[in-house]
Coordinates of N, CA and C in Angstrom, one line a residue:
M1 N -78.5 -5.3 36.1 CA -79.8 -4.9 36.3 C -80.1 -5.0 34.7
P2 N -81.4 -5.4 34.5 CA -82.1 -5.5 33.6 C -82.8 -4.0 33.0
T3 N -83.6 -3.9 31.9 CA -84.3 -2.6 31.5 C -85.7 -2.8 32.5
P4 N -86.1 -1.4 32.5 CA -87.3 -1.3 33.3 C -88.5 -2.1 33.0
S5 N -89.0 -2.7 33.7 CA -90.2 -3.1 33.5 C -91.7 -2.7 33.0
G6 N -91.2 -1.0 33.3 CA -92.4 -0.1 33.0 C -91.9 0.7 31.9
Q7 N -91.8 1.8 32.1 CA -91.5 3.0 31.4 C -90.6 2.8 31.1
I8 N -89.7 2.7 29.8 CA -88.3 2.5 29.1 C -88.1 3.6 28.1
S9 N -86.6 4.1 28.2 CA -86.2 5.0 27.2 C -85.2 4.2 26.5
I10 N -85.0 4.5 25.2 CA -83.5 4.2 24.4 C -82.5 4.2 25.2
D11 N -82.1 5.1 25.7 CA -81.2 5.3 26.7 C -81.0 4.1 27.8
D12 N -82.2 3.7 28.3 CA -81.9 2.4 29.4 C -81.7 1.0 28.2
L13 N -82.1 1.1 27.1 CA -81.1 -0.2 26.2 C -80.1 -0.2 26.0
F14 N -79.5 0.8 25.8 CA -78.1 1.3 25.3 C -77.4 1.0 26.4
Q15 N -77.7 1.5 28.0 CA -76.9 1.4 29.0 C -77.0 -0.3 29.6
E16 N -78.2 -0.8 29.3 CA -78.0 -2.3 29.7 C -77.1 -3.1 28.8
S17 N -77.1 -2.7 27.5 CA -76.2 -3.6 26.3 C -74.9 -3.1 26.3
T18 N -74.7 -1.7 26.6 CA -73.3 -1.2 26.5 C -73.2 -0.5 27.8
P19 N -72.9 -0.9 29.1 CA -72.9 0.3 30.2 C -71.6 1.3 29.9
G20 N -72.5 2.6 30.6 CA -71.5 3.8 30.2 C -71.9 4.6 28.7
F21 N -72.4 3.8 28.2 CA -72.2 4.3 26.6 C -73.0 5.6 26.2
T22 N -72.2 6.5 25.6 CA -72.6 7.9 25.3 C -72.6 7.9 23.9
G23 N -73.5 8.5 23.1 CA -73.3 8.7 21.7 C -74.5 9.0 21.0
A24 N -74.7 9.1 19.7 CA -75.9 9.1 19.2 C -76.6 7.8 19.1
E25 N -77.9 8.1 19.4 CA -78.8 6.8 19.6 C -79.6 6.6 18.6
S26 N -79.9 5.5 18.1 CA -80.7 4.8 17.5 C -81.9 3.9 17.8
F27 N -83.2 4.1 18.3 CA -83.6 2.5 18.6 C -83.6 1.6 17.5
G28 N -83.9 1.9 16.1 CA -83.9 0.9 15.0 C -82.6 0.2 14.9
R29 N -81.6 0.6 15.6 CA -80.3 0.2 14.9 C -80.0 -1.0 16.3
I30 N -80.5 -0.5 17.5 CA -79.9 -1.6 18.7 C -80.8 -2.5 18.9
A31 N -82.3 -1.9 18.2 CA -83.4 -3.4 18.2 C -82.7 -4.3 17.1
Y32 N -82.4 -4.2 16.3 CA -82.1 -5.0 15.1 C -80.9 -5.3 15.1
E33 N -80.0 -4.6 14.9 CA -78.4 -5.0 14.8 C -77.8 -5.8 16.0
S34 N -76.8 -6.8 15.2 CA -76.7 -8.0 16.2 C -75.4 -7.4 17.3
W35 N -74.9 -8.5 17.9 CA -73.9 -8.1 18.7 C -72.6 -8.2 18.0
A36 N -72.7 -8.9 17.0 CA -71.3 -9.0 15.8 C -71.3 -8.2 15.3
Q37 N -71.8 -7.1 15.1 CA -71.3 -5.9 14.4 C -70.8 -4.7 15.4
G38 N -71.2 -5.3 16.9 CA -70.6 -4.2 18.1 C -69.1 -4.0 18.2
P39 N -68.9 -3.9 19.5 CA -67.4 -3.7 19.7 C -66.7 -5.3 19.8
L40 N -67.5 -6.3 20.1 CA -67.2 -7.6 20.3 C -66.7 -8.3 18.8
G41 N -67.6 -7.7 17.9 CA -67.6 -8.1 16.5 C -66.7 -7.2 15.6
S42 N -67.4 -6.6 14.5 CA -66.8 -5.9 13.4 C -66.7 -4.3 13.9
N43 N -67.3 -3.9 15.1 CA -67.3 -2.7 15.4 C -67.5 -1.5 14.5
T44 N -68.6 -2.3 13.7 CA -69.2 -1.5 12.9 C -69.9 -0.4 13.9
Y45 N -70.5 -0.9 15.2 CA -71.0 0.4 15.7 C -70.2 0.2 17.3
T46 N -70.5 1.3 17.9 CA -69.6 1.3 19.1 C -70.4 0.8 20.3
S47 N -71.5 0.5 20.3 CA -72.5 0.0 21.1 C -72.8 -1.3 20.8
N48 N -73.3 -2.3 21.9 CA -74.0 -3.4 21.5 C -75.3 -3.6 21.0
G49 N -75.5 -4.3 19.9 CA -77.1 -4.4 19.4 C -78.0 -5.4 20.0
F50 N -79.1 -5.1 20.4 CA -80.0 -6.2 21.1 C -80.2 -7.1 20.3
G51 N -80.0 -6.7 18.9 CA -80.5 -8.1 17.6 C -81.9 -8.2 17.9
G52 N -82.7 -7.7 17.9 CA -84.1 -8.5 18.2 C -84.6 -9.4 17.2
D53 N -84.0 -9.7 15.8 CA -84.2 -10.6 15.1 C -82.9 -11.2 15.0
G54 N -81.9 -11.2 15.7 CA -80.7 -12.2 15.6 C -80.1 -12.0 14.3
S55 N -80.2 -10.8 13.4 CA -79.7 -10.5 12.1 C -78.6 -9.4 12.0
G56 N -78.4 -8.8 10.9 CA -77.5 -7.9 10.8 C -76.3 -8.3 10.2
G57 N -75.6 -7.6 9.6 CA -74.4 -8.0 8.7 C -74.7 -9.4 7.8
G58 N -75.9 -9.4 7.1 CA -75.9 -10.3 6.1 C -76.5 -11.9 6.9
V59 N -76.7 -11.9 8.3 CA -77.1 -12.9 9.1 C -78.4 -13.1 8.9
P60 N -79.4 -14.6 8.8 CA -80.6 -14.2 8.6 C -81.4 -14.1 9.8
A61 N -82.8 -14.0 10.2 CA -83.3 -13.8 11.4 C -83.0 -14.8 12.6
G62 N -82.7 -14.8 13.4 CA -82.3 -15.7 14.6 C -81.0 -16.2 14.7
G63 N -80.0 -15.9 13.7 CA -78.7 -16.2 13.7 C -77.8 -15.9 14.7
N64 N -77.9 -14.6 15.2 CA -77.0 -14.2 16.2 C -78.1 -13.5 17.1
A65 N -78.8 -14.0 17.7 CA -80.0 -13.3 18.8 C -79.1 -13.5 20.1
I66 N -79.4 -12.8 20.8 CA -79.3 -12.2 22.2 C -79.9 -13.5 23.0
Y67 N -79.5 -14.1 24.0 CA -80.5 -14.8 24.9 C -81.8 -14.0 25.8
N68 N -82.9 -14.4 25.4 CA -84.1 -14.1 26.0 C -84.5 -12.4 26.0
T69 N -83.9 -12.2 24.7 CA -84.6 -10.6 23.9 C -85.9 -11.3 23.2
G70 N -86.8 -12.3 23.4 CA -87.8 -12.5 22.7 C -87.8 -13.4 21.3
A71 N -88.9 -13.7 20.9 CA -88.8 -14.3 19.3 C -88.2 -13.3 18.5
P72 N -87.6 -13.7 17.5 CA -87.0 -13.3 16.5 C -88.3 -12.0 15.7
L73 N -87.7 -10.9 15.7 CA -88.4 -10.2 15.2 C -87.7 -9.2 14.0
V74 N -88.3 -9.8 12.8 CA -87.8 -9.5 11.4 C -88.0 -8.2 10.8
R75 N -87.0 -7.8 10.3 CA -87.0 -6.2 10.2 C -87.7 -6.3 8.9
G76 N -88.3 -5.0 8.8 CA -89.5 -4.8 7.5 C -90.7 -5.6 7.5
V77 N -90.8 -6.6 8.5 CA -92.0 -7.6 8.5 C -92.7 -7.3 9.8
D78 N -91.9 -7.7 11.0 CA -92.7 -7.3 12.4 C -92.7 -5.9 12.8
A79 N -93.8 -5.4 13.4 CA -93.6 -3.8 14.3 C -92.9 -4.3 15.1
I80 N -92.0 -3.3 15.5 CA -91.4 -3.7 16.8 C -91.5 -1.9 17.6
N81 N -91.5 -2.1 19.0 CA -91.6 -0.9 19.8 C -91.0 -1.1 21.0
L82 N -90.6 0.1 22.0 CA -90.0 -0.2 22.7 C -90.1 -1.2 23.7
G83 N -91.8 -1.3 23.8 CA -92.0 -2.3 24.9 C -91.8 -3.7 24.8
N84 N -91.3 -3.8 23.6 CA -90.7 -5.3 23.4 C -89.3 -5.6 24.2
Y85 N -88.8 -4.3 24.4 CA -87.6 -4.7 25.5 C -87.4 -4.5 27.1
T86 N -88.8 -4.2 27.3 CA -88.9 -4.0 29.1 C -88.6 -5.1 29.4
N87 N -87.9 -4.8 30.9 CA -87.3 -5.9 31.8 C -86.8 -7.1 30.7
K88 N -85.7 -6.8 30.2 CA -84.9 -7.9 29.8 C -83.3 -7.3 30.2
Y89 N -82.8 -8.6 30.2 CA -81.2 -8.6 30.4 C -80.6 -9.0 29.2
Y90 N -79.3 -8.1 28.7 CA -78.3 -8.1 27.9 C -77.7 -9.4 27.9
Y91 N -77.4 -10.1 29.4 CA -76.7 -11.0 29.6 C -75.1 -10.7 29.3
F92 N -74.5 -9.9 29.5 CA -73.4 -9.2 29.1 C -72.5 -9.4 30.3
D93 N -72.9 -8.9 31.3 CA -72.0 -8.2 32.6 C -71.0 -9.2 33.2
G94 N -71.5 -10.6 32.9 CA -70.4 -11.6 33.6 C -70.9 -12.2 35.2
T95 N -72.1 -11.2 35.6 CA -72.3 -11.7 36.6 C -73.9 -12.5 36.4
T96 N -74.4 -12.4 36.0 CA -75.6 -13.3 35.4 C -75.6 -14.9 35.0
Y97 N -74.4 -14.8 34.3 CA -74.3 -16.2 33.3 C -72.8 -16.6 33.4
D98 N -72.4 -17.5 33.2 CA -71.1 -18.0 33.0 C -70.9 -18.9 32.2
I99 N -69.7 -19.2 31.7 CA -69.3 -20.2 30.7 C -68.4 -21.4 31.2
K100 N -69.0 -22.4 31.3 CA -68.2 -23.7 32.2 C -67.7 -24.7 31.2
Y101 N -67.1 -25.8 31.6 CA -66.7 -27.1 31.0 C -66.8 -27.9 31.7
S102 N -66.9 -29.4 31.7 CA -66.9 -30.4 32.5 C -66.7 -31.6 31.8
Y103 N -66.1 -32.9 32.5 CA -66.0 -33.9 31.8 C -66.1 -35.0 32.6
N104 N -66.1 -36.1 32.0 CA -65.8 -37.6 32.8 C -65.2 -38.5 32.0
N105 N -64.1 -38.8 32.5 CA -63.3 -40.0 31.5 C -63.5 -41.2 32.3
T106 N -64.6 -42.4 31.8 CA -64.5 -43.5 32.5 C -63.5 -44.6 32.3
L107 N -62.6 -44.3 31.5 CA -61.8 -45.3 31.2 C -60.4 -45.0 32.2
T108 N -59.4 -46.3 32.1 CA -58.2 -46.0 32.5 C -56.9 -46.3 31.8
N109 N -55.9 -45.8 31.9 CA -54.7 -46.2 31.3 C -53.9 -47.2 32.0
T110 N -53.4 -48.2 31.0 CA -52.6 -49.4 31.4 C -51.4 -49.4 30.7
F111 N -50.1 -49.6 31.7 CA -48.6 -49.4 31.1 C -48.2 -51.0 31.1
F112 N -48.6 -52.1 31.7 CA -48.1 -53.3 31.4 C -49.4 -54.4 31.5
P113 N -49.1 -55.3 30.7 CA -47.7 -55.4 30.0 C -47.8 -54.4 28.8
P114 N -46.6 -54.0 27.8 CA -46.8 -53.5 27.0 C -47.6 -53.7 25.8
P115 N -47.8 -53.1 24.7 CA -47.7 -51.7 24.7 C -48.7 -51.1 25.6
P116 N -48.5 -49.9 26.2 CA -49.3 -48.8 27.2 C -50.8 -48.4 26.3
V117 N -51.9 -48.5 27.1 CA -52.8 -48.2 26.6 C -53.4 -46.8 27.0
I118 N -53.1 -45.8 26.4 CA -53.7 -44.4 27.1 C -54.9 -44.1 26.6
N119 N -55.7 -43.4 27.3 CA -57.0 -43.1 27.2 C -57.4 -41.9 27.4
D120 N -56.1 -41.0 27.4 CA -56.4 -39.3 27.7 C -57.0 -38.9 26.6
V121 N -57.9 -37.8 27.0 CA -58.3 -36.8 25.7 C -58.3 -35.5 25.7
N122 N -58.1 -34.8 24.7 CA -58.0 -33.2 24.7 C -58.7 -32.8 23.9
V123 N -59.7 -31.9 24.3 CA -60.6 -31.4 23.0 C -60.6 -29.6 23.1
Q124 N -60.4 -29.4 22.2 CA -60.2 -27.8 21.9 C -61.5 -27.1 21.6
V125 N -62.0 -26.3 22.0 CA -63.3 -25.8 21.9 C -63.4 -24.7 21.6
D126 N -64.1 -24.2 20.6 CA -64.1 -22.6 19.8 C -65.5 -22.4 19.6
C127 N -65.9 -20.9 20.1 CA -67.5 -20.9 20.0 C -67.1 -19.3 19.1
Y128 N -68.5 -19.2 18.0 CA -68.0 -18.3 17.2 C -69.8 -17.9 16.7
D129 N -69.8 -16.6 16.2 CA -70.8 -16.0 15.6 C -71.3 -16.7 14.5
Y130 N -72.7 -16.5 13.6 CA -73.4 -17.2 12.9 C -72.2 -17.6 11.5
N131 N -71.6 -16.7 11.8 CA -70.7 -16.6 10.4 C -69.5 -17.2 10.4
G132 N -68.8 -17.5 11.8 CA -67.6 -18.2 12.0 C -66.5 -17.1 11.8
T133 N -67.0 -15.6 12.3 CA -65.7 -15.1 12.3 C -65.3 -14.2 13.4
Y134 N -66.2 -14.1 14.6 CA -66.0 -13.5 15.9 C -66.4 -14.5 16.9
M135 N -65.5 -14.4 17.7 CA -65.4 -15.3 19.0 C -66.4 -14.9 20.2
V136 N -67.2 -16.1 20.3 CA -67.9 -15.7 21.8 C -67.2 -15.4 22.6
H137 N -66.4 -16.4 22.9 CA -65.3 -16.7 24.2 C -63.9 -17.0 23.7
N138 N -63.1 -16.9 24.6 CA -61.7 -17.4 24.2 C -61.5 -18.8 23.9
S139 N -60.6 -19.5 23.2 CA -60.5 -20.7 23.0 C -60.1 -21.5 24.1
Y140 N -60.5 -22.8 24.3 CA -60.3 -23.3 25.5 C -60.0 -24.8 24.9
N141 N -59.1 -25.7 25.8 CA -58.8 -27.0 25.6 C -59.2 -27.7 27.1
I142 N -60.0 -28.6 26.7 CA -60.6 -29.3 28.0 C -59.6 -30.5 28.0
T143 N -58.9 -30.8 29.0 CA -58.2 -32.0 29.2 C -58.7 -33.2 30.3
A144 N -59.1 -34.4 29.3 CA -60.0 -35.0 30.1 C -59.2 -36.6 30.4
N145 N -58.5 -36.3 31.4 CA -57.4 -37.6 31.3 C -58.5 -38.8 31.8
A146 N -57.7 -39.9 31.4 CA -58.4 -41.3 31.9 C -58.5 -41.3 33.6
S147 N -59.5 -42.0 34.0 CA -59.8 -41.8 35.3 C -60.2 -40.7 36.0
T148 N -60.4 -39.6 35.4 CA -60.6 -38.1 35.8 C -62.1 -37.8 35.6
N149 N -62.3 -36.7 36.3 CA -63.8 -36.3 36.1 C -63.7 -34.7 36.6
Q150 N -64.6 -33.7 36.3 CA -64.6 -32.5 36.7 C -66.1 -32.2 36.5
T151 N -66.9 -31.5 37.6 CA -67.9 -30.9 37.8 C -67.8 -29.6 37.0
P152 N -68.6 -29.0 36.9 CA -68.8 -27.7 35.8 C -68.1 -26.7 36.5
I153 N -67.1 -26.2 35.9 CA -66.2 -25.1 36.3 C -66.1 -23.9 35.2
T154 N -65.6 -22.5 35.4 CA -65.4 -21.4 34.8 C -64.4 -21.9 33.8
I155 N -64.5 -21.8 32.5 CA -63.3 -22.0 31.7 C -62.4 -20.5 32.1
P156 N -61.1 -21.2 32.1 CA -60.1 -20.0 32.6 C -60.3 -18.9 31.8
G157 N -60.1 -17.6 32.1 CA -60.0 -16.4 31.0 C -61.2 -15.9 30.9
F158 N -62.2 -16.5 31.4 CA -63.6 -15.9 31.2 C -63.6 -14.6 32.4
T159 N -64.0 -13.7 31.6 CA -64.5 -12.5 32.7 C -65.3 -11.6 32.1
A160 N -66.2 -10.7 33.4 CA -67.1 -9.9 32.9 C -66.4 -9.0 32.0
N161 N -67.8 -8.4 31.2 CA -67.8 -8.0 29.9 C -66.9 -8.2 28.7
T162 N -66.9 -9.3 28.5 CA -66.1 -10.0 27.4 C -66.8 -10.9 26.6
S163 N -68.1 -11.3 27.0 CA -68.9 -12.3 26.1 C -70.2 -12.4 26.2
P164 N -71.2 -12.2 25.3 CA -72.6 -11.7 25.3 C -73.2 -13.2 25.4
L165 N -74.3 -13.5 26.1 CA -74.6 -14.9 26.1 C -75.9 -14.8 24.8
V166 N -75.4 -15.8 24.2 CA -76.0 -15.9 22.8 C -77.2 -17.0 22.9
E167 N -78.2 -16.8 22.1 CA -79.3 -18.0 22.1 C -78.5 -18.8 21.6
N168 N -78.2 -19.1 20.5 CA -77.5 -20.3 19.6 C -76.0 -20.1 19.7
V169 N -75.1 -21.7 20.0 CA -73.7 -21.5 20.2 C -73.3 -22.2 18.8
Y170 N -72.6 -21.7 18.0 CA -71.9 -22.4 16.9 C -70.6 -22.8 17.4
W171 N -70.3 -23.9 17.4 CA -69.1 -24.6 18.1 C -68.3 -24.9 17.2
S172 N -67.1 -25.3 17.5 CA -65.6 -26.2 16.5 C -65.4 -26.8 17.7
I173 N -64.8 -28.2 17.5 CA -64.0 -29.0 18.4 C -63.0 -29.7 17.4
N174 N -61.8 -30.0 18.3 CA -60.8 -30.8 17.7 C -60.4 -31.5 18.7
I175 N -60.8 -33.1 18.5 CA -60.4 -34.0 19.3 C -58.8 -34.8 19.3
N176 N -58.0 -34.7 20.1 CA -56.7 -35.4 20.2 C -56.8 -36.5 21.2
T177 N -56.4 -37.6 20.5 CA -56.3 -39.0 21.2 C -54.9 -39.7 21.2
N178 N -54.7 -40.4 22.0 CA -53.3 -41.3 21.6 C -53.8 -42.8 20.7
P179 N -52.6 -43.1 19.9 CA -53.0 -44.2 19.0 C -53.1 -45.5 20.3
G180 N -53.7 -46.4 19.8 CA -54.1 -47.7 20.5 C -55.0 -47.5 21.7
N181 N -55.5 -46.2 21.9 CA -56.7 -46.4 22.7 C -58.0 -47.2 23.0
T182 N -58.2 -47.4 23.7 CA -59.7 -48.4 23.6 C -61.0 -47.7 24.1
I183 N -61.0 -46.5 23.4 CA -62.2 -45.7 23.5 C -63.2 -46.0 22.7
S184 N -64.4 -46.1 23.0 CA -65.3 -46.4 22.0 C -66.2 -45.0 21.6
N185 N -66.2 -44.2 22.3 CA -66.9 -42.9 22.1 C -66.6 -41.8 22.9
I186 N -66.2 -40.7 22.3 CA -66.2 -39.4 23.0 C -67.6 -38.4 22.6
A187 N -68.2 -38.0 23.7 CA -69.5 -37.4 23.7 C -69.3 -35.9 23.9
F188 N -69.6 -35.2 23.1 CA -69.8 -33.9 23.3 C -70.8 -33.0 23.4
S189 N -71.4 -32.7 24.5 CA -72.7 -32.0 24.7 C -72.7 -30.3 25.2
V190 N -73.9 -30.1 24.7 CA -73.9 -28.2 25.2 C -75.1 -28.0 26.0
N191 N -74.9 -27.8 27.2 CA -76.2 -27.6 28.3 C -77.0 -28.8 28.4
G192 N -76.3 -29.9 28.3 CA -77.1 -31.4 28.8 C -77.6 -32.1 27.7
T193 N -77.1 -31.5 26.3 CA -77.8 -31.9 25.3 C -76.5 -32.6 24.1
T194 N -76.3 -33.5 23.8 CA -75.3 -34.3 23.1 C -75.7 -33.9 22.0
V195 N -74.6 -33.0 21.2 CA -74.6 -32.2 20.0 C -73.6 -33.3 18.9
Y196 N -72.6 -34.2 19.6 CA -71.8 -34.6 18.5 C -70.9 -35.5 19.5
N197 N -71.3 -36.8 18.7 CA -70.6 -38.2 19.3 C -69.4 -38.4 18.0
A198 N -68.1 -38.2 18.7 CA -66.9 -38.7 17.9 C -66.3 -40.3 17.7
G199 N -67.1 -41.2 18.2 CA -66.3 -42.3 18.2 C -65.0 -42.4 19.2
G200 N -64.4 -43.4 18.7 CA -63.3 -43.8 19.4 C -62.3 -43.3 18.5
G201 N -62.0 -42.8 17.6 CA -61.1 -41.9 16.4 C -60.3 -40.6 16.9
G202 N -61.1 -39.7 17.6 CA -60.7 -38.7 17.8 C -60.9 -37.9 16.3
G203 N -60.1 -36.8 15.9 CA -60.2 -36.2 15.1 C -60.8 -34.8 15.5
S204 N -61.7 -34.1 14.3 CA -62.0 -32.7 14.4 C -63.4 -32.7 14.0
F205 N -64.0 -31.8 14.5 CA -65.7 -31.5 13.7 C -65.8 -29.8 13.8
T206 N -66.0 -29.2 12.6 CA -65.9 -27.8 12.7 C -67.4 -27.4 12.5
W207 N -68.0 -26.7 13.0 CA -69.6 -26.2 12.9 C -70.4 -25.8 11.7
Q208 N -71.3 -26.4 11.2 CA -72.0 -25.7 10.2 C -72.9 -24.7 10.4
S209 N -72.9 -23.6 9.8 CA -73.7 -22.6 10.1 C -75.2 -22.7 10.3
G210 N -75.8 -22.9 11.4 CA -77.4 -23.4 11.1 C -77.4 -24.6 11.2
G211 N -76.6 -25.5 11.3 CA -76.9 -26.9 11.3 C -76.6 -27.5 12.5
A212 N -75.8 -29.0 12.3 CA -75.8 -29.8 13.4 C -75.0 -29.4 14.9
S213 N -74.3 -28.2 14.4 CA -73.9 -27.7 15.6 C -74.2 -26.8 16.3
K214 N -75.6 -26.2 16.1 CA -76.1 -25.4 16.7 C -76.7 -25.9 18.2
G215 N -75.9 -25.1 19.3 CA -76.4 -25.5 20.4 C -77.1 -24.7 21.3
L216 N -78.3 -24.6 21.8 CA -79.2 -23.6 22.6 C -78.5 -23.5 23.9
T217 N -78.4 -22.4 24.4 CA -77.9 -21.8 25.9 C -79.3 -21.5 27.0
N218 N -79.0 -21.3 27.7 CA -79.8 -20.7 28.8 C -79.5 -20.0 29.8
G219 N -80.5 -19.4 30.6 CA -80.1 -18.0 31.4 C -79.0 -18.4 32.5
S220 N -78.4 -19.6 32.6 CA -77.2 -20.1 33.3 C -76.1 -19.6 32.2
G221 N -76.1 -19.9 31.4 CA -75.2 -19.9 30.2 C -74.9 -20.8 29.4
I222 N -73.5 -21.1 29.3 CA -72.9 -22.3 28.4 C -72.1 -23.1 29.3
V223 N -72.9 -24.8 29.3 CA -71.9 -25.3 29.8 C -71.3 -26.7 28.6
Y224 N -70.2 -27.0 28.2 CA -69.6 -27.9 27.7 C -69.2 -28.9 28.3
D225 N -69.6 -30.2 28.3 CA -69.2 -31.5 28.7 C -69.0 -32.5 27.9
I226 N -67.5 -33.3 28.2 CA -67.3 -34.3 27.1 C -67.5 -35.8 28.3
V227 N -67.6 -36.9 27.6 CA -68.0 -37.7 28.4 C -67.2 -39.0 27.4
V228 N -66.3 -39.7 28.0 CA -65.3 -40.7 27.4 C -65.9 -42.1 27.7
T229 N -66.2 -43.0 27.0 CA -66.5 -44.4 27.2 C -65.9 -45.3 26.5

């Protein structure tokens, strides 16, 4: 459930971001500190912060924002009050959103005459916080064999209460291909936007904090897609 749309208490925020939380409550902390300082990250705090400015732990404003918590509010600059957090989802319980992958390998394998041409592709996807330290979800290998495709499906191992829906996805991919393939491009996209074209050589690409690898999520969550041509 989201936080109330009318009168709201500090406890409403804590129960939305960390169901069942009991302990000392500070509005300033939950309003500004990021998820990466909570139980899924450094565990500096025992509850999850809404991260109103997406900062905390030395991260700049907007870096570790939670989806749909509003425009970044900069600590010490922007005034903030409980009303900023009415009718907000933390997007954490695993029922409002999902993390999925899909692929389409348009090429075929040929075995005769030799040598064989193998156009299978394997892509390892990792997703981090802004600093590249804490995982948003478990690592997963997308196996896109030639002449196969997959509509969006939940990544194995994703369960409720394990991953926040962050606004920005900082990803890392490692692409493995077979020598002698006929691949012209391997396109990697996040939520429908192509964020990296690997060409035909495979290899790896590691996210650059705040740079080319930043992908935006939405209320449905994260969908990684691979297209091999």
